[in-house]
Short mmCIF file of N, CA and C in Angstrom, two decimals:
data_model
loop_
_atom_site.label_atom_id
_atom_site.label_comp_id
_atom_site.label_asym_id
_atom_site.label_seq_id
_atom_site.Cartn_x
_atom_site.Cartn_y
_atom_site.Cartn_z
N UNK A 645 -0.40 -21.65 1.55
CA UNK A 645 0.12 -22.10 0.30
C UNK A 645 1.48 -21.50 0.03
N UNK A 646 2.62 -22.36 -0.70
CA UNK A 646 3.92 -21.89 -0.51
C UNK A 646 3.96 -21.95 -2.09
N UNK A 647 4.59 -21.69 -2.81
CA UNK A 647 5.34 -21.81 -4.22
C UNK A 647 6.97 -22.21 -4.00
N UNK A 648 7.01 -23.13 -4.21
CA UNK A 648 8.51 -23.44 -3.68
C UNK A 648 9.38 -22.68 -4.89
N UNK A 649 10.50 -22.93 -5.36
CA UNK A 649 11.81 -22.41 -5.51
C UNK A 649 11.77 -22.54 -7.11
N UNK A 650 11.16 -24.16 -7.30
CA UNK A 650 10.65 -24.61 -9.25
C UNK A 650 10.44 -23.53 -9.75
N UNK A 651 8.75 -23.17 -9.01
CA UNK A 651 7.93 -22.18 -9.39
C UNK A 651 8.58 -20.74 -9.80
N UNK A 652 9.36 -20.34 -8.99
CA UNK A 652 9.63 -19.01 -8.64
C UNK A 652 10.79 -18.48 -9.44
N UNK A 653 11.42 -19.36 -9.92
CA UNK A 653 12.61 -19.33 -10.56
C UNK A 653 12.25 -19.60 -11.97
N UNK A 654 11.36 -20.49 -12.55
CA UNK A 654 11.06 -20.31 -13.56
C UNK A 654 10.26 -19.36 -13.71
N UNK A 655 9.94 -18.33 -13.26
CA UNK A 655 8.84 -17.73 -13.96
C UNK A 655 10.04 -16.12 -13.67
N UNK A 656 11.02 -15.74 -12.82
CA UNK A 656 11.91 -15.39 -12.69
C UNK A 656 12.72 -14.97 -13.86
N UNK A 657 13.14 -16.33 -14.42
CA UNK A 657 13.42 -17.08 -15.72
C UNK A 657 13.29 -16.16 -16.86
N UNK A 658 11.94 -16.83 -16.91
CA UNK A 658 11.02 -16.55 -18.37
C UNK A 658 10.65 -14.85 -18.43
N UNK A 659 11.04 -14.10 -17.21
CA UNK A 659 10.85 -13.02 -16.95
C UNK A 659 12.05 -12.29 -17.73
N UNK A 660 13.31 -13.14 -17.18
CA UNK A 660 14.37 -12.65 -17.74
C UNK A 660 14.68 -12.84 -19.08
N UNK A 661 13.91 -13.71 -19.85
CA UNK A 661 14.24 -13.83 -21.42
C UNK A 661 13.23 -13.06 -21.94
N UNK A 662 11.98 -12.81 -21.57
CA UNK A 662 11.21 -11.90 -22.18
C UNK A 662 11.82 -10.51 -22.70
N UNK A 663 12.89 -10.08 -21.55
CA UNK A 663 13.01 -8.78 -21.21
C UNK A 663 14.16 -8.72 -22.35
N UNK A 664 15.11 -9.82 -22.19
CA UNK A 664 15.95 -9.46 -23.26
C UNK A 664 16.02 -10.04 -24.78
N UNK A 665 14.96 -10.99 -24.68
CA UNK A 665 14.88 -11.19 -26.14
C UNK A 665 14.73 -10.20 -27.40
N UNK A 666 13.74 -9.35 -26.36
CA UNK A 666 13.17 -8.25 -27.07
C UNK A 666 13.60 -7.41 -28.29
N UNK A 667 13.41 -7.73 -29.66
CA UNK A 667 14.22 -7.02 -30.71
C UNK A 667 15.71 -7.56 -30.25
N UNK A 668 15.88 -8.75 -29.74
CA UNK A 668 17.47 -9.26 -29.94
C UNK A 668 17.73 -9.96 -31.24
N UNK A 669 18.61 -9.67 -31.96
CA UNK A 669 19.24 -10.90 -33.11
C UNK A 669 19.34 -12.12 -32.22
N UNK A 670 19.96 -12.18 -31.40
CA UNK A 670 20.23 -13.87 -30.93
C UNK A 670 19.81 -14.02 -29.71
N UNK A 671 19.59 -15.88 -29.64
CA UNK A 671 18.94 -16.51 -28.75
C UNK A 671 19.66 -16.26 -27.07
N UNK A 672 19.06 -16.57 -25.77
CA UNK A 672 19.82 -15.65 -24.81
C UNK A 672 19.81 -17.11 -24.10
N UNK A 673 21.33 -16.93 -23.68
CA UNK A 673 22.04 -18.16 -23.03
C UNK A 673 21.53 -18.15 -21.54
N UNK A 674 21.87 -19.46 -21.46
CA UNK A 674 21.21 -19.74 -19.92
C UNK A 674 22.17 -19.15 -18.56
N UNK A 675 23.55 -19.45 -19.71
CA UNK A 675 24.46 -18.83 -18.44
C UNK A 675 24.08 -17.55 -18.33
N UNK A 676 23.84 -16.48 -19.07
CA UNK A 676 23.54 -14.96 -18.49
C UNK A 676 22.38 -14.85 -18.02
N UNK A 677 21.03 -15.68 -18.14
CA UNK A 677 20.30 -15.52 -17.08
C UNK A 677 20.45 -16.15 -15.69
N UNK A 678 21.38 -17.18 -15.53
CA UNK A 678 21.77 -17.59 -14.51
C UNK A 678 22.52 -16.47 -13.29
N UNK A 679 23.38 -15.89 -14.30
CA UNK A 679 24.23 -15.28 -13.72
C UNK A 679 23.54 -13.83 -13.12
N UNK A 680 22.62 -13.39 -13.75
CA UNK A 680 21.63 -11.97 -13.68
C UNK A 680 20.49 -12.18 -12.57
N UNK A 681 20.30 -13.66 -12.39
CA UNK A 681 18.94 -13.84 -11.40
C UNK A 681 19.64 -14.71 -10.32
N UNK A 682 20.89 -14.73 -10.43
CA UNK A 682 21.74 -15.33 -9.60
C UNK A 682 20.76 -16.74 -8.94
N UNK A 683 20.81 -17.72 -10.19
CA UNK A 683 20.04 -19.03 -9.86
C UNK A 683 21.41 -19.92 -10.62
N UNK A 684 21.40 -21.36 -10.13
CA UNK A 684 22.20 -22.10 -10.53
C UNK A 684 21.54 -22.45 -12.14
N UNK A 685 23.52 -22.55 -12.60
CA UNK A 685 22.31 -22.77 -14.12
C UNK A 685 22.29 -24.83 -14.62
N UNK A 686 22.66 -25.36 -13.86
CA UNK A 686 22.21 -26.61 -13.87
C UNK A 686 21.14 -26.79 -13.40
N UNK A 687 20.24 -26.11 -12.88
CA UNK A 687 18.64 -25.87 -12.02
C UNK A 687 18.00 -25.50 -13.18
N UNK A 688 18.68 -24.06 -13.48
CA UNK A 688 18.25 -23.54 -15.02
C UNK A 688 18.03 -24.63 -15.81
N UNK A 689 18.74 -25.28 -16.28
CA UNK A 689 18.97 -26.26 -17.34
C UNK A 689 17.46 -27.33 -17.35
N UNK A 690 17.75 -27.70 -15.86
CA UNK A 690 16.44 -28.79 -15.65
C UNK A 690 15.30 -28.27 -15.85
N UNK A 691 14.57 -26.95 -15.63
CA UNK A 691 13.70 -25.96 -15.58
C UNK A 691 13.59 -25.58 -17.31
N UNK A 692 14.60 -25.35 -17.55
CA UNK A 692 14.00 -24.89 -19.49
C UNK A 692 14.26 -26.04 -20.24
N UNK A 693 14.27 -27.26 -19.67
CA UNK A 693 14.29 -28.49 -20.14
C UNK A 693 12.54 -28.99 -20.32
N UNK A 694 12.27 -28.86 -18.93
CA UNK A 694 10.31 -28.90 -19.05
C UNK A 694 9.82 -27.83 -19.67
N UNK A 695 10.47 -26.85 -19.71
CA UNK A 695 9.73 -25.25 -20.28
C UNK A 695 9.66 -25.52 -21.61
N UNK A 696 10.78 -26.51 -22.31
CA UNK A 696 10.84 -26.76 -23.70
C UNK A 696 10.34 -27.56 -24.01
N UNK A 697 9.41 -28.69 -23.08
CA UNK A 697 8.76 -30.14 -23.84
C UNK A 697 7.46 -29.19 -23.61
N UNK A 698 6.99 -28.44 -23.08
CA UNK A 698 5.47 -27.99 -22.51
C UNK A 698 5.26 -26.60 -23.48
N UNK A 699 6.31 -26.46 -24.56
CA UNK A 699 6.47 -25.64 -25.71
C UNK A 699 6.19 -24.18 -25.49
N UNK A 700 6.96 -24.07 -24.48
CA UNK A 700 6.88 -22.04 -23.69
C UNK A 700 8.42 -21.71 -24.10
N UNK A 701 9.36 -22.39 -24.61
CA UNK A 701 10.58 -22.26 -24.81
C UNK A 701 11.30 -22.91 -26.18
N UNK A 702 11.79 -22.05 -27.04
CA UNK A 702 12.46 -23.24 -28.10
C UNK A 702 13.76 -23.23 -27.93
N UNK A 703 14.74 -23.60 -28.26
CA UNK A 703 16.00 -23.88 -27.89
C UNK A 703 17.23 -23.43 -29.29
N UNK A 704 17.78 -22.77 -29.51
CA UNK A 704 19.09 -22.57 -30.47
C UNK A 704 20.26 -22.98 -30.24
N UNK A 705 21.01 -24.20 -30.78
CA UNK A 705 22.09 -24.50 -31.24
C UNK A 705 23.06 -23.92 -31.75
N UNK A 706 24.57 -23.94 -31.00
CA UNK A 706 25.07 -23.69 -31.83
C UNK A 706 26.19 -22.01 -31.35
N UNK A 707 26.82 -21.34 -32.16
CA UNK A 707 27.55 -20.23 -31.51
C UNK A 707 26.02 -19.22 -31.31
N UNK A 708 26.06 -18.70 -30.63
CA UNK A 708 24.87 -17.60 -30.81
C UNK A 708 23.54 -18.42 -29.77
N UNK A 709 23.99 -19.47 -29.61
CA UNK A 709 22.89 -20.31 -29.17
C UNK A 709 22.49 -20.16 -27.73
N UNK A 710 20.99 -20.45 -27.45
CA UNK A 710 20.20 -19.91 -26.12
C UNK A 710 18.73 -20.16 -26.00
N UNK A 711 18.36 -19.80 -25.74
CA UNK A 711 16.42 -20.01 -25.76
C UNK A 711 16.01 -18.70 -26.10
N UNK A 712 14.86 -18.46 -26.80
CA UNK A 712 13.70 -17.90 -26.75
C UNK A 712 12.35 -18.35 -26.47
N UNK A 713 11.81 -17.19 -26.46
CA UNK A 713 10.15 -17.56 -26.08
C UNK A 713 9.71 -18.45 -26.96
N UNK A 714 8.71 -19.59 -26.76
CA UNK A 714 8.20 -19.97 -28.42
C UNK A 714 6.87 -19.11 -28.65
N UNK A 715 6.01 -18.84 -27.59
CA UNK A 715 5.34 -17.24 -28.08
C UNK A 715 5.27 -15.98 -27.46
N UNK A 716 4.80 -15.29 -27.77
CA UNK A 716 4.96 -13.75 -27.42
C UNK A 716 4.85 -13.77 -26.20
N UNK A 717 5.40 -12.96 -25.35
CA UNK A 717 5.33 -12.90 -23.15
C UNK A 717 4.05 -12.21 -23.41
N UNK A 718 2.92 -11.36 -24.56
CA UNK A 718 1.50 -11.61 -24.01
C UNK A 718 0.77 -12.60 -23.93
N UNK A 719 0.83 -13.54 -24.71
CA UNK A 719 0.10 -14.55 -24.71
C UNK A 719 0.48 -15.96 -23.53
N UNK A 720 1.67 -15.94 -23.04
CA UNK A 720 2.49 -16.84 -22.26
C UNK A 720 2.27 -16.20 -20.63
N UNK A 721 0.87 -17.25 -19.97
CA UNK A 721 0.78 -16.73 -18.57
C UNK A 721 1.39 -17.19 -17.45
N UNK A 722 1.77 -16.80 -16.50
CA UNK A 722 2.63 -16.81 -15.36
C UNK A 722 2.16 -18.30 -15.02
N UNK A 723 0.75 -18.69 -14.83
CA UNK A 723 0.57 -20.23 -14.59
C UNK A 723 0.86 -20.74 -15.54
N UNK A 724 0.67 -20.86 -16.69
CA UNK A 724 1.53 -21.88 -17.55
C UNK A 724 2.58 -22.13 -17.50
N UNK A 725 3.70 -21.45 -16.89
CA UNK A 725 5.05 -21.15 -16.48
C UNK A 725 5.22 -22.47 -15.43
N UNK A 726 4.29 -21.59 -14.29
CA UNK A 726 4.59 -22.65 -13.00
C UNK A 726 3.89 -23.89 -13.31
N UNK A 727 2.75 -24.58 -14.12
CA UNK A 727 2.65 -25.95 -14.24
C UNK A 727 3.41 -26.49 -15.20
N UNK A 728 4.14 -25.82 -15.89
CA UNK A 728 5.01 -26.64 -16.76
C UNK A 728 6.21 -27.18 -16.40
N UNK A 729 6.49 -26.57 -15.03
CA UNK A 729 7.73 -27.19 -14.00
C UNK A 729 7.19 -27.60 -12.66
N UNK A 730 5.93 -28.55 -13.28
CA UNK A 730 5.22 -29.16 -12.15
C UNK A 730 4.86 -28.74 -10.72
N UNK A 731 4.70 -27.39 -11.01
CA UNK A 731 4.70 -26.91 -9.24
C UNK A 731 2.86 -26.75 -9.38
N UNK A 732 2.20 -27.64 -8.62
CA UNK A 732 0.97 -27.39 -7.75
C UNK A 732 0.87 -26.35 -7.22
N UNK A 733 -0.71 -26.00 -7.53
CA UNK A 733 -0.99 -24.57 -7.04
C UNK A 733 -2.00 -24.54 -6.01
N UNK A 734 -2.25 -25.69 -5.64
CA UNK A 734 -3.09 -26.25 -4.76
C UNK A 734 -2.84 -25.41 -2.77
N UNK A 735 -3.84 -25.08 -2.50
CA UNK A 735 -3.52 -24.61 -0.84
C UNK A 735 -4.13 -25.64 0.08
N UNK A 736 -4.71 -26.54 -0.44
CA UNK A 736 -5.25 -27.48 0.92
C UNK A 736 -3.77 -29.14 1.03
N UNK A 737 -4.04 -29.89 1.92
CA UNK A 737 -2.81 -30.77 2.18
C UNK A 737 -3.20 -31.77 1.68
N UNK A 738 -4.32 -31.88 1.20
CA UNK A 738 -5.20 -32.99 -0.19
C UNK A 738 -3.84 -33.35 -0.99
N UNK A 739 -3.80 -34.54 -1.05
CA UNK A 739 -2.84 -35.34 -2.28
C UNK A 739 -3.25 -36.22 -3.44
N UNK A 740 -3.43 -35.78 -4.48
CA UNK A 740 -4.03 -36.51 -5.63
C UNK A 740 -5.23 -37.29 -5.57
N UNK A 741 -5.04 -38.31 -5.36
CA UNK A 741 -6.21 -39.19 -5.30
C UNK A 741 -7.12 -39.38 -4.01
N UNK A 742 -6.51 -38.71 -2.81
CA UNK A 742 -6.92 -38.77 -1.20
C UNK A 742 -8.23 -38.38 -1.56
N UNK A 743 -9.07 -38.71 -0.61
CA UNK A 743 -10.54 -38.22 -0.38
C UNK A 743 -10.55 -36.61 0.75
N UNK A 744 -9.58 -37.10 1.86
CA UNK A 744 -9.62 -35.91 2.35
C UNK A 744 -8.30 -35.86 2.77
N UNK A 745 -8.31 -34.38 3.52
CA UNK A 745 -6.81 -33.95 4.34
C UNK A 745 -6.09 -35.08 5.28
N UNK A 746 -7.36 -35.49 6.21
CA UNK A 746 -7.14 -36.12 7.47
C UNK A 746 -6.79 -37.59 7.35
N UNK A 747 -6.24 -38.00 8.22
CA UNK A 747 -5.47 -39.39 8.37
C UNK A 747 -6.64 -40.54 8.17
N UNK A 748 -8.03 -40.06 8.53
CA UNK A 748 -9.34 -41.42 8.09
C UNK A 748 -9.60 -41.19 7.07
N UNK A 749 -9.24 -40.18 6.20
CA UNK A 749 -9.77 -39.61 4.78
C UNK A 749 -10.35 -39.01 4.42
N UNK A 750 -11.17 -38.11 5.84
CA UNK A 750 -12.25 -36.90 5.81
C UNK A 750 -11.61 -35.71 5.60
N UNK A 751 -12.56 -34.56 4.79
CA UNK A 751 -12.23 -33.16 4.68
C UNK A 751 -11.48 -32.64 5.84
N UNK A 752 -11.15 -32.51 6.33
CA UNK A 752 -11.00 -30.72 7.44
C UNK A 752 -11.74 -29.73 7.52
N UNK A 753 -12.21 -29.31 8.70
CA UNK A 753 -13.17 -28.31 8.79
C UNK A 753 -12.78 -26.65 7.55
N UNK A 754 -11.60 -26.78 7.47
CA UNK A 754 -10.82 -25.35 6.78
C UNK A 754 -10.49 -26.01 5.27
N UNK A 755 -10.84 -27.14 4.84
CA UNK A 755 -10.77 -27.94 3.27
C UNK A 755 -11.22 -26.60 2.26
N UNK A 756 -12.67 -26.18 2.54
CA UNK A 756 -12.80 -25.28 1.39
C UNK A 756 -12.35 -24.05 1.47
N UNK A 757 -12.00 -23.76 2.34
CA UNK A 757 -11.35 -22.07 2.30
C UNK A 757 -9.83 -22.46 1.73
N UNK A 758 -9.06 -22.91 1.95
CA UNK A 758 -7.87 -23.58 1.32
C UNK A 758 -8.54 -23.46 0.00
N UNK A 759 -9.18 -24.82 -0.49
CA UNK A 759 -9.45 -24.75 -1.63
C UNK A 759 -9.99 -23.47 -2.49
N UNK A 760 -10.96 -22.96 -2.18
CA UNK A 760 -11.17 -21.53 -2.64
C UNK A 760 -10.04 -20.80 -3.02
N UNK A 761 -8.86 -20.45 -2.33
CA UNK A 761 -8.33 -19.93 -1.88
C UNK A 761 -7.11 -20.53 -3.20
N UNK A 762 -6.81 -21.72 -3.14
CA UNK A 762 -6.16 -21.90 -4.60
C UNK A 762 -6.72 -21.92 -5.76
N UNK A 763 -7.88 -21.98 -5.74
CA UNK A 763 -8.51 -21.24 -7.15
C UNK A 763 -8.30 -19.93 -7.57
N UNK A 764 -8.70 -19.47 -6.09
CA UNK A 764 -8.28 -17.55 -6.73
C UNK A 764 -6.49 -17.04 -7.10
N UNK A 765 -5.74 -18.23 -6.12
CA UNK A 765 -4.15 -17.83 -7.07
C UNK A 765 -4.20 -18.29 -8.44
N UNK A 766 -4.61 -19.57 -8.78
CA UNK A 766 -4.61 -19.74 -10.02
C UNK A 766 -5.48 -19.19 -11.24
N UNK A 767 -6.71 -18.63 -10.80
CA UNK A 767 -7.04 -17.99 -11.88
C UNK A 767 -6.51 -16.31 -11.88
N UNK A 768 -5.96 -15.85 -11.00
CA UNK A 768 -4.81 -14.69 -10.68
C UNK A 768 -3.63 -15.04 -11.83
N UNK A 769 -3.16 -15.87 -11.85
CA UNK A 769 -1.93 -16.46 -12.39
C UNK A 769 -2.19 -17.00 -13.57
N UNK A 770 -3.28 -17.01 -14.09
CA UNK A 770 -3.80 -17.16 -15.40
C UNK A 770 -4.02 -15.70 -15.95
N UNK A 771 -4.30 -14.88 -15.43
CA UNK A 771 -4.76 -13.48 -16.02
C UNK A 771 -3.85 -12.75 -15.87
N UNK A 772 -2.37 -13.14 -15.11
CA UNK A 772 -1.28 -12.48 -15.51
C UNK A 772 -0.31 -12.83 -16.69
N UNK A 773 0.22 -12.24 -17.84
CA UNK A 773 1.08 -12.69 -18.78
C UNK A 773 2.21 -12.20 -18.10
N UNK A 774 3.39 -12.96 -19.39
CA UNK A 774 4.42 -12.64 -18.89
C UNK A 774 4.90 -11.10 -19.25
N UNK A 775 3.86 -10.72 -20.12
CA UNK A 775 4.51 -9.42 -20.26
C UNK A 775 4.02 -8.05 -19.34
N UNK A 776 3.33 -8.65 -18.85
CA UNK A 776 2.25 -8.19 -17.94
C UNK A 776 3.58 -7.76 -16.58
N UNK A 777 4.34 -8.57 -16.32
CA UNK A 777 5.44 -9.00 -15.39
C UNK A 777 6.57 -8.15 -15.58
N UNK A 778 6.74 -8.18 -17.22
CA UNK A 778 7.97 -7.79 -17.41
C UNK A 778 7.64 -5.92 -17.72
N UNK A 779 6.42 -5.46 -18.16
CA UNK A 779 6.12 -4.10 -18.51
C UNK A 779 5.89 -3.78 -17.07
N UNK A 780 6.05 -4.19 -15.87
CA UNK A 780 5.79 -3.71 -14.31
C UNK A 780 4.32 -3.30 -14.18
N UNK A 781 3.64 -3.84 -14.94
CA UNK A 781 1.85 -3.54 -14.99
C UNK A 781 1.34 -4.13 -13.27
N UNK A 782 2.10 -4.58 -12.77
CA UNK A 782 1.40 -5.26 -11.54
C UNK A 782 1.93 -4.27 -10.09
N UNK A 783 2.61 -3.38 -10.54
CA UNK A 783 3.01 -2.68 -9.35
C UNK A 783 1.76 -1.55 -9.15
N UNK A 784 1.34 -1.43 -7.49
CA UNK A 784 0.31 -0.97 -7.13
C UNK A 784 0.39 0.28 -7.04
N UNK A 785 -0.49 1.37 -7.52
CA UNK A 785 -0.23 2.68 -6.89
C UNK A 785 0.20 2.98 -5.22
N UNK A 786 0.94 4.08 -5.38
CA UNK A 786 1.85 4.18 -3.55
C UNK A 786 0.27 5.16 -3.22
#
């Protein structure tokens, strides 16, 4: 299972506005998180464009203007992040409506370990918040 670039960057992202929203007076522009996570910010743009219809982001107009969270980085989890910029969390090569992996439409002998196997990232990625991310709570003892 891969997380392509959507995924990784928005949650990157949302990492980086958590951190500085924090007790900020004003909303935080896309260009300085662009420029800080060194991601394009027309990518940016398309990315807190879905982040803002799927209501993880509100948007400010205007001089001063930028995004914030629309709720707190505890309550806002790392998977809500990545399905709100459509990235599948899926590990088997199953496509929507297919019956199976294979070219006649049968499982694959390795179908449920895949599958298993994206359940446990996604309910992983449900029980991480974003603040969870941004307080470094996930770094392992050395």
């Amino acid at each position: 299972m891969r997380l392509s670039t959507k995924g990784r960057y928005a949650v990157m992202a949302m990492a980086d506005l958590a951190q500085r929203e924090h007790g900020a007076a004003r909303a935080v522009a896309l260009a300085d998180i662009a420029a800080r996570q060194e991601i394009s910010l027309s990518y940016l743009e398309q990315l807190f464009a879905r982040l803002r219809r799927k209501g993880l982001v509100k948007s400010a107009r205007g001089p001063g203007g930028g995004y914030r969270l629309a709720r707190t980085a505890e309550t806002t989890t790392i998977a809500e992040i990545v399905h709100a910029v459509d990235e599948p969390l899926r590990a088997t090569r199953c496509h929507g409506l297919a019956k199976g992996c294979m070219m006649r439409g049968e499982r694959c002998l390795t179908h449920d370990l895949w599958e298993d196997l994206g359940q446990h990232i996604e309910s992983y990625l449900a029980s991480v918040s974003l603040a969870d991310v941004v307080g470094g709570k996930l770094r392992r003892a050395a």
